Short mmCIF file of N, CA, C and O in Angstrom, two decimals:
data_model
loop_
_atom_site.label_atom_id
_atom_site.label_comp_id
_atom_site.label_asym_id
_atom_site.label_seq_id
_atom_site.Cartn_x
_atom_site.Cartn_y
_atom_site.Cartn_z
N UNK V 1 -16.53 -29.53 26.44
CA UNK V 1 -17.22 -30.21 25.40
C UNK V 1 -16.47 -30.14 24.08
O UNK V 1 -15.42 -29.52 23.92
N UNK V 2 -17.13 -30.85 23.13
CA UNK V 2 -16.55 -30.61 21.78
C UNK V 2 -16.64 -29.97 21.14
O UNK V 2 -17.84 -29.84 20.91
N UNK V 3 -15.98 -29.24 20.48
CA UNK V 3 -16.17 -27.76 19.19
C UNK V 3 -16.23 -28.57 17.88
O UNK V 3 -15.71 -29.68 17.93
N UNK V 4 -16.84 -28.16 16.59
CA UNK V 4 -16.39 -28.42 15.45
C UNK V 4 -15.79 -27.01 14.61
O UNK V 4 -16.45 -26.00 14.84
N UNK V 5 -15.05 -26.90 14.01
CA UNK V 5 -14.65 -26.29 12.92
C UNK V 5 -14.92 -26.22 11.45
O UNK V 5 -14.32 -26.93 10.64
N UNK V 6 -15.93 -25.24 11.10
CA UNK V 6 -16.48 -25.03 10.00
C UNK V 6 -15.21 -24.88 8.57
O UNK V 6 -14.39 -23.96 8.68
N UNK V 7 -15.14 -25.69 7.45
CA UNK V 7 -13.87 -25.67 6.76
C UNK V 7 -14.91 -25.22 5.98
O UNK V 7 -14.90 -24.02 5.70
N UNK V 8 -15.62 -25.78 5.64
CA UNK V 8 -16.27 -25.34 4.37
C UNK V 8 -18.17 -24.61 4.57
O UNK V 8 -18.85 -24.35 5.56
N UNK V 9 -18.38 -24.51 3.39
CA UNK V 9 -19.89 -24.39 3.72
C UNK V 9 -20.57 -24.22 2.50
O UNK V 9 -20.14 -23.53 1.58
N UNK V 10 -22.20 -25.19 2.49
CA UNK V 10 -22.57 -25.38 1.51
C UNK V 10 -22.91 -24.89 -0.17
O UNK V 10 -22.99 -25.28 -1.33
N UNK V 11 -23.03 -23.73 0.74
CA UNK V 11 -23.47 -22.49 -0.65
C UNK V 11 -23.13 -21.15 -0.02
O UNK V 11 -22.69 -21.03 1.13
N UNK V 12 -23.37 -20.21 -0.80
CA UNK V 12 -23.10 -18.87 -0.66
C UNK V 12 -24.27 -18.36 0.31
O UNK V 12 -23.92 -17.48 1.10
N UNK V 13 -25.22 -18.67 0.36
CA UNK V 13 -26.18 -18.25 1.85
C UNK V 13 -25.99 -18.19 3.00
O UNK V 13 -26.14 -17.35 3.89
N UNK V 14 -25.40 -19.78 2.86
CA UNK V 14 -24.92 -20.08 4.29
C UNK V 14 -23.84 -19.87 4.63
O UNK V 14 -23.51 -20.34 5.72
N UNK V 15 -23.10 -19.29 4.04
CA UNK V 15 -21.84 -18.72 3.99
C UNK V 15 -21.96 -17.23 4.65
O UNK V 15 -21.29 -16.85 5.61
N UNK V 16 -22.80 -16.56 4.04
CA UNK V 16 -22.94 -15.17 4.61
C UNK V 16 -23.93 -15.17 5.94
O UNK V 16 -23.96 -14.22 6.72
N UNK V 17 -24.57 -16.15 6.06
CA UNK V 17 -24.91 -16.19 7.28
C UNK V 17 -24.09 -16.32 8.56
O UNK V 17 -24.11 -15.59 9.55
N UNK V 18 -23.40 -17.33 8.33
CA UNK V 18 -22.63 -18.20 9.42
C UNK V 18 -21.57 -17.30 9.23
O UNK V 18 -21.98 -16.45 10.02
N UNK V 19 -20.66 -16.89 8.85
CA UNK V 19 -19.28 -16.71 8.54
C UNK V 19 -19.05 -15.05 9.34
O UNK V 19 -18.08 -14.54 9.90
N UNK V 20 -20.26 -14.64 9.11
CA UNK V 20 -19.50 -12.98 9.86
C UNK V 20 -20.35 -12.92 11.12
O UNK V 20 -21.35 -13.51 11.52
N UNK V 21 -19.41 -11.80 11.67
CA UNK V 21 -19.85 -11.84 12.95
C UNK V 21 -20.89 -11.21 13.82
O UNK V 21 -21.27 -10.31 13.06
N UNK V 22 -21.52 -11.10 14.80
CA UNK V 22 -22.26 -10.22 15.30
C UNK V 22 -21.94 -9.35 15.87
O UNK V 22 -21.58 -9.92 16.91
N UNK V 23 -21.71 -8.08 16.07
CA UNK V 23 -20.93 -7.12 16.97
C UNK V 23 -21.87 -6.21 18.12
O UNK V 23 -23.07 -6.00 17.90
N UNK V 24 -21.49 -5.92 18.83
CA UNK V 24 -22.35 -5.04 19.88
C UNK V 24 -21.66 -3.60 20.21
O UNK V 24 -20.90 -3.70 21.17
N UNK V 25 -21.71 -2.62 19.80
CA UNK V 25 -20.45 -1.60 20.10
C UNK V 25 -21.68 0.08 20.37
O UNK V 25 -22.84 0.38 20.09
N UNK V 26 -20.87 0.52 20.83
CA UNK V 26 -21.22 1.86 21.56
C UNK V 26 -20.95 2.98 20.06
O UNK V 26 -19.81 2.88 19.61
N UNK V 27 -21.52 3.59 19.60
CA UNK V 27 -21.19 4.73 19.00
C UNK V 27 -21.93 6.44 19.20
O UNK V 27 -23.16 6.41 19.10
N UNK V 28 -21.54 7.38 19.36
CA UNK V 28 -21.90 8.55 20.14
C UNK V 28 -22.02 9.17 18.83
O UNK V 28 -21.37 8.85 17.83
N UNK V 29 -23.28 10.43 18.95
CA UNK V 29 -23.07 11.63 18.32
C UNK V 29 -22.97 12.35 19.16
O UNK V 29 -23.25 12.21 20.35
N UNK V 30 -22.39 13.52 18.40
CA UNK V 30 -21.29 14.03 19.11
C UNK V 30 -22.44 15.31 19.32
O UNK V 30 -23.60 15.21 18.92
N UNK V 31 -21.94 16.38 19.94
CA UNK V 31 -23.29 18.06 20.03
C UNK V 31 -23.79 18.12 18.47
O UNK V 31 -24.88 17.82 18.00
N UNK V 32 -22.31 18.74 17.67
CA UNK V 32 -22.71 18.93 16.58
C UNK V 32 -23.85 17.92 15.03
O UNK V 32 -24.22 18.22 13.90
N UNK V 33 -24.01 16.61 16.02
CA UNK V 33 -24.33 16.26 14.98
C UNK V 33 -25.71 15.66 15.71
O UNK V 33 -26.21 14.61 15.30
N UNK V 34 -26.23 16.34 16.73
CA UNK V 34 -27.49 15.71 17.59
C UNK V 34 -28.82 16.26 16.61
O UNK V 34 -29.80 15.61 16.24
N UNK V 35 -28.44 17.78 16.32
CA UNK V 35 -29.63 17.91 15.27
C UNK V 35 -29.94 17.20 13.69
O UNK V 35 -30.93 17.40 12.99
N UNK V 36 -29.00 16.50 13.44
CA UNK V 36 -29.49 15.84 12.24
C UNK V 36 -29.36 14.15 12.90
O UNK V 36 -28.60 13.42 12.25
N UNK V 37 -29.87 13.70 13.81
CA UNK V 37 -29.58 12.45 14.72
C UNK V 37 -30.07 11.57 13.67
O UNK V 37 -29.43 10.66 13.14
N UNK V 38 -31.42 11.99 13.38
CA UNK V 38 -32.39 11.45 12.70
C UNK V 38 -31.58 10.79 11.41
O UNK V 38 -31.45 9.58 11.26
N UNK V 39 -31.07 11.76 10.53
CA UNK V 39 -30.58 11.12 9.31
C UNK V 39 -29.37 10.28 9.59
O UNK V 39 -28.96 9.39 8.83
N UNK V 40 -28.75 10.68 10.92
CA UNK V 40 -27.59 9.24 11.04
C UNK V 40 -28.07 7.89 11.53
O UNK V 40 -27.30 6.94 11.55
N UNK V 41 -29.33 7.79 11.92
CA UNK V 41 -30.11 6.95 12.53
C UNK V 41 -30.61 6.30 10.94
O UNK V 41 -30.39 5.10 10.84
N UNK V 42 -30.96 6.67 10.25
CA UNK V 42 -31.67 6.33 9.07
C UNK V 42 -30.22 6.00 8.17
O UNK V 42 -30.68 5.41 7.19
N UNK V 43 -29.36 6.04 8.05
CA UNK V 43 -28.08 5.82 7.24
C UNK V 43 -27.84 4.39 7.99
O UNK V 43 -27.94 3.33 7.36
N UNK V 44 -27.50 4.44 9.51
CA UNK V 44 -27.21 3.27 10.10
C UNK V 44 -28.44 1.98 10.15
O UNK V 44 -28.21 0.89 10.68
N UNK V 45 -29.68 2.28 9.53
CA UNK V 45 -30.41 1.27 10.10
C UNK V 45 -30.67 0.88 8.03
O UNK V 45 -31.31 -0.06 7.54
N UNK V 46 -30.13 1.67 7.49
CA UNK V 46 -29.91 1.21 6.02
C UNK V 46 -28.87 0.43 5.64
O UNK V 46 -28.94 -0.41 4.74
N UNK V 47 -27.92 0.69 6.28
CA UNK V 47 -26.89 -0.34 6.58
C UNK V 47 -26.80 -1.51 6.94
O UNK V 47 -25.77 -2.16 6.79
N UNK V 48 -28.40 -2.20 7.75
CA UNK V 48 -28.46 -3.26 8.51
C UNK V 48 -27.71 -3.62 9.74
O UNK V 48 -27.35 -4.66 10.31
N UNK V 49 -27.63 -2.12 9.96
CA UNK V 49 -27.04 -2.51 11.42
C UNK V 49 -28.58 -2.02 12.68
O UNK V 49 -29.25 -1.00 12.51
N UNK V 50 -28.74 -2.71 13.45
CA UNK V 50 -29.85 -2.34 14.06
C UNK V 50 -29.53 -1.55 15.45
O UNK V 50 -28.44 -1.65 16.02
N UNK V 51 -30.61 -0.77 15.92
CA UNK V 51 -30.02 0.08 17.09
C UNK V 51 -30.58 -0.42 18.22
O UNK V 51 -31.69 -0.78 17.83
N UNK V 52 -30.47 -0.70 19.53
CA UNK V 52 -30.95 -1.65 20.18
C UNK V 52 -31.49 -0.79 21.55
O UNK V 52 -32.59 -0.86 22.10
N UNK V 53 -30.50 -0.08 21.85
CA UNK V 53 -30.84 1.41 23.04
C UNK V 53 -30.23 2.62 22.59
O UNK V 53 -29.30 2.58 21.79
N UNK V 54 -30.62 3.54 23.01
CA UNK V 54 -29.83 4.84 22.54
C UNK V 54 -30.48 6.03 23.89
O UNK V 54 -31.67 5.99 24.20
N UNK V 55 -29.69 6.85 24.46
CA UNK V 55 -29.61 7.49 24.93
C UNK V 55 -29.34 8.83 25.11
O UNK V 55 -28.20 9.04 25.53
N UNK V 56 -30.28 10.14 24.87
CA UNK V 56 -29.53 11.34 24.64
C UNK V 56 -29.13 11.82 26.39
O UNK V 56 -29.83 11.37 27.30
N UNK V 57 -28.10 12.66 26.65
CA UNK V 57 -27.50 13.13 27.78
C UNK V 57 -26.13 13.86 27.82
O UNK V 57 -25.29 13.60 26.95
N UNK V 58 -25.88 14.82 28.85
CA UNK V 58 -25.14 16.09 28.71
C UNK V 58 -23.76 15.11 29.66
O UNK V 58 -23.90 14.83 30.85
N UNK V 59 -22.47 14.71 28.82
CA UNK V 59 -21.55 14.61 29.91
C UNK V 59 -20.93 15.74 30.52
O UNK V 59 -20.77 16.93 30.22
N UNK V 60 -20.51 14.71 31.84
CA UNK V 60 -19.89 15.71 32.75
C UNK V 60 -18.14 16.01 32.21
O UNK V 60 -17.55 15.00 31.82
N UNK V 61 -17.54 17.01 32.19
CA UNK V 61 -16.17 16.72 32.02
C UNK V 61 -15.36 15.42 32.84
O UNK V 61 -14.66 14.76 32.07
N UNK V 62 -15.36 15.08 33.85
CA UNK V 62 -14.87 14.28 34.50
C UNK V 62 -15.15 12.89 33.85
O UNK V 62 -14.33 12.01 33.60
N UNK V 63 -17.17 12.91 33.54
CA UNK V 63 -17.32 11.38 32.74
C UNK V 63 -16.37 11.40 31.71
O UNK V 63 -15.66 10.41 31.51
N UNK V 64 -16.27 12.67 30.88
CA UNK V 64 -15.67 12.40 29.70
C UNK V 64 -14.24 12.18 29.61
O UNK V 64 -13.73 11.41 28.80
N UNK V 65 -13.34 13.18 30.81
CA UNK V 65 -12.06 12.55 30.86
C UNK V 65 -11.72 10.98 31.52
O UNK V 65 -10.57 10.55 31.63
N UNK V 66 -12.69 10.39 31.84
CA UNK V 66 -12.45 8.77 32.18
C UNK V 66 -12.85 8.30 31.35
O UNK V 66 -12.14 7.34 31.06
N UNK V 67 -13.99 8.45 30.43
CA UNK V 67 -14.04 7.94 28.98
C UNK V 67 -13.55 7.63 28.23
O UNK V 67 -13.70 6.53 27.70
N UNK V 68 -12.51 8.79 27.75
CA UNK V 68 -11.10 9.11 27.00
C UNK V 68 -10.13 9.10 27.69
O UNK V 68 -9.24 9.86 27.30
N UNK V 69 -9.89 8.45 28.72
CA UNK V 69 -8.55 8.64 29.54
C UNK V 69 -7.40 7.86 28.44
O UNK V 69 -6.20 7.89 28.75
N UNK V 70 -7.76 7.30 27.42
CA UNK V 70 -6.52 5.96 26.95
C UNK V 70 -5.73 7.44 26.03
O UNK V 70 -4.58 7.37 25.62
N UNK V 71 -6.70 8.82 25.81
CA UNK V 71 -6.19 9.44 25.09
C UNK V 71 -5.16 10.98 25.81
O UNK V 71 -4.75 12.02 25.29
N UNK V 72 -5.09 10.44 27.12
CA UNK V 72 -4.64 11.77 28.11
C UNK V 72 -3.22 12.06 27.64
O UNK V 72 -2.44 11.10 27.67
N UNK V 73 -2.86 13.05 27.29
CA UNK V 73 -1.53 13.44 26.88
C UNK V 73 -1.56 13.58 25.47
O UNK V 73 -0.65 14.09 24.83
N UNK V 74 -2.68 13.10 24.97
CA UNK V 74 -2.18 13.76 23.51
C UNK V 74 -2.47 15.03 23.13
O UNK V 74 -2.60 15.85 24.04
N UNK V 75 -2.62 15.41 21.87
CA UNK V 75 -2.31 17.25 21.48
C UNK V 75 -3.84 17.23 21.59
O UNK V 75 -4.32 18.31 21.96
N UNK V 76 -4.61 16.33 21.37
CA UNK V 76 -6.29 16.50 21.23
C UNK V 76 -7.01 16.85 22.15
O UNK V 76 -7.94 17.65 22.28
N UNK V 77 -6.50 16.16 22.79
CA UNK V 77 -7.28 15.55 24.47
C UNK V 77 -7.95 16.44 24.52
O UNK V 77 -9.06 16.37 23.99
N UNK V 78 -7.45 17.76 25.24
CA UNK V 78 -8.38 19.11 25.64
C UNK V 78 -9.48 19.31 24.90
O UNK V 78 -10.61 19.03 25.29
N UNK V 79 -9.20 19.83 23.76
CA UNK V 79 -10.28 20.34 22.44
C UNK V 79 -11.30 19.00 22.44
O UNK V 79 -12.47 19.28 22.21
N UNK V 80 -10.95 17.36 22.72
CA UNK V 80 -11.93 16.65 21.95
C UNK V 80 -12.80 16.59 23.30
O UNK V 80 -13.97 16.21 23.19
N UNK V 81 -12.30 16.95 24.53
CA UNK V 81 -13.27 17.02 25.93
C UNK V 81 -14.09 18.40 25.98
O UNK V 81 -15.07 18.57 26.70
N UNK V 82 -13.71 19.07 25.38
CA UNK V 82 -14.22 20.65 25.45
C UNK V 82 -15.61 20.21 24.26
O UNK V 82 -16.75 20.34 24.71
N UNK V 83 -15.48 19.80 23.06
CA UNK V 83 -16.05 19.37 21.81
C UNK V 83 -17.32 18.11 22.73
O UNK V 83 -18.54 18.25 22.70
N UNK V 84 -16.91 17.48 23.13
CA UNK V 84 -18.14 16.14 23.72
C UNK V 84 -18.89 16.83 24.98
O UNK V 84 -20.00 16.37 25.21
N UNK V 85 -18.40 17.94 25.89
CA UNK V 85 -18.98 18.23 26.69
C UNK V 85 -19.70 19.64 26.23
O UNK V 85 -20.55 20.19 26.94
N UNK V 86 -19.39 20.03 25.29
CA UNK V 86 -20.26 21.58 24.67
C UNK V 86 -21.44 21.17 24.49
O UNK V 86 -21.84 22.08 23.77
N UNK V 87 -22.44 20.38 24.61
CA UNK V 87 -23.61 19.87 24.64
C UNK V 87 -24.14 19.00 24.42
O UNK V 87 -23.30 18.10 24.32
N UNK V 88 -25.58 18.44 24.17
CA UNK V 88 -25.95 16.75 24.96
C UNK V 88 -25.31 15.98 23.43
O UNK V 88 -25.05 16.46 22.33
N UNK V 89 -25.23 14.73 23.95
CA UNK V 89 -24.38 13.78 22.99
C UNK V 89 -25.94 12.46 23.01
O UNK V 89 -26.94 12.45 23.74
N UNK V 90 -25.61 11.71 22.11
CA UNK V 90 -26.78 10.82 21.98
C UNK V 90 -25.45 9.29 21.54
O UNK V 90 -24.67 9.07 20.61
N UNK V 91 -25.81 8.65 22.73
CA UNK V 91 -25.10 6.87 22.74
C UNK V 91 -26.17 6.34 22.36
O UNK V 91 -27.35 6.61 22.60
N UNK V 92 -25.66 5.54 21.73
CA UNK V 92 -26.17 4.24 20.49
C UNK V 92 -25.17 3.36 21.15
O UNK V 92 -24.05 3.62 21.60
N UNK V 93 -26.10 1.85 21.08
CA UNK V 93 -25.88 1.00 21.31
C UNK V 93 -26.41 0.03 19.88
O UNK V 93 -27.60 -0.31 19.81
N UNK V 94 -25.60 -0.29 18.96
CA UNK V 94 -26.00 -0.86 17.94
C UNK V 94 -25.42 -2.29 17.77
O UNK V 94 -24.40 -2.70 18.33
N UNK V 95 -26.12 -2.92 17.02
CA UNK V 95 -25.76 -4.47 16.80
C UNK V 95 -26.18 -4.93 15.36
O UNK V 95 -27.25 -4.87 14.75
N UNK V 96 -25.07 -5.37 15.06
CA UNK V 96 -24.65 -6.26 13.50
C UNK V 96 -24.18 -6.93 13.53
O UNK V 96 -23.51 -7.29 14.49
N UNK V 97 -24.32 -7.62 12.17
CA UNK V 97 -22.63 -8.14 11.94
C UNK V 97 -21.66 -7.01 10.94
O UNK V 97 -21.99 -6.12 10.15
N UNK V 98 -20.22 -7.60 11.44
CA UNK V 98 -19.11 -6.59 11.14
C UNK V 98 -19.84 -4.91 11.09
O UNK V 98 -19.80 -4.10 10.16
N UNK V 99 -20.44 -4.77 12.31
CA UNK V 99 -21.13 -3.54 12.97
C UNK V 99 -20.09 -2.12 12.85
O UNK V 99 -20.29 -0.95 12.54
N UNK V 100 -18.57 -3.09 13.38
CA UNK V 100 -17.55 -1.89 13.17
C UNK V 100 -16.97 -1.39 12.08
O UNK V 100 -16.62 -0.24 11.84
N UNK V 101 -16.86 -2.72 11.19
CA UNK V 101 -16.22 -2.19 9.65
C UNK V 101 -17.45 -1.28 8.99
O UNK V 101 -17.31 -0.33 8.22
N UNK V 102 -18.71 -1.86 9.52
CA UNK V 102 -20.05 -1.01 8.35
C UNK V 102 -20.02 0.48 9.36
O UNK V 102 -20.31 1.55 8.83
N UNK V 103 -19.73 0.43 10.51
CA UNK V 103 -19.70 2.10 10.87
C UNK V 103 -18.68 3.29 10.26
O UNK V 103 -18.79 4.44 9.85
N UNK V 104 -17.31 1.99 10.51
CA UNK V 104 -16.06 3.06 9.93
C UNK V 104 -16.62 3.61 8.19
O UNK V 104 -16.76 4.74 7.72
N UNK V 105 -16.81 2.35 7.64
CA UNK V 105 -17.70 3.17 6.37
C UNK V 105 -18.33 3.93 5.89
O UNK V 105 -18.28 4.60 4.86
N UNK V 106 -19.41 3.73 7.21
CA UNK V 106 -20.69 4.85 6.91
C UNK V 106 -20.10 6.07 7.41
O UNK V 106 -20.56 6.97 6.71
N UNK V 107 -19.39 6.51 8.17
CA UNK V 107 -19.18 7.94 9.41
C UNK V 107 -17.79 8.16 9.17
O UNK V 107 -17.26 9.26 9.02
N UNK V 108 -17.06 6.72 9.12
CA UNK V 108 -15.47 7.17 9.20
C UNK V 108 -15.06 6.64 10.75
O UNK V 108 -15.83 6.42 11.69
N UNK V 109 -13.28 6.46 10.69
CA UNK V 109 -13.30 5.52 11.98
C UNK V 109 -13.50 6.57 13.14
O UNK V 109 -13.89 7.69 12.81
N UNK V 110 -13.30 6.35 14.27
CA UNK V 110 -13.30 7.29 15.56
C UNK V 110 -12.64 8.17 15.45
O UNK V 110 -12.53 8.99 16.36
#
């Protein structure tokens, strides 16, 4: 079918509407930060990013080294699998727009 290409747009509303994107991305707390979940939950939903599922649960080492496998061989690896499996972690499943630039902001990148 046919696409059009947005060059312009009428006003500044519709500009911030249309123009950025929606994102869907996974972000974890980690053990250490399961007891204050609450206030990262309340930072992220001040942000306008909304949370859609979230899940608390204990990985297994094995989940976690296939998780992180893109990171096997580096100096971290060990310590950051020892660190995610020392106790339960809570996945977020959140959705925005530019979801990833407003996380690296709020928390810092991965």
């Amino acid at each position: 079918g046919r696409q059009l290409k947005l060059v312009e747009y009428g006003d500044a509303h519709t500009k911030s509407i249309y123009s950025s994107q929606k994102q869907r991305i996974l972000s974890i707390i980690r053990p250490e930060g399961v007891r204050v979940a609450g206030e990262i939950i309340q930072r992220i939903n001040r942000d306008g990013i909304q949370l859609t599922n979230a899940i608390m649960c204990q990985l297994k080492r094995s989940d976690a080294e296939s998780f992180f496998a893109e990171f096997r061989g580096k100096p971290f690896f060990d310590a950051a699998i020892s660190d995610i499996i020392s106790g339960p972690i809570i996945a977020l499943e959140l959705v925005g727009a530019d979801c990833l630039a407003k996380m690296d902001n709020l928390l810092g990148p991965a």
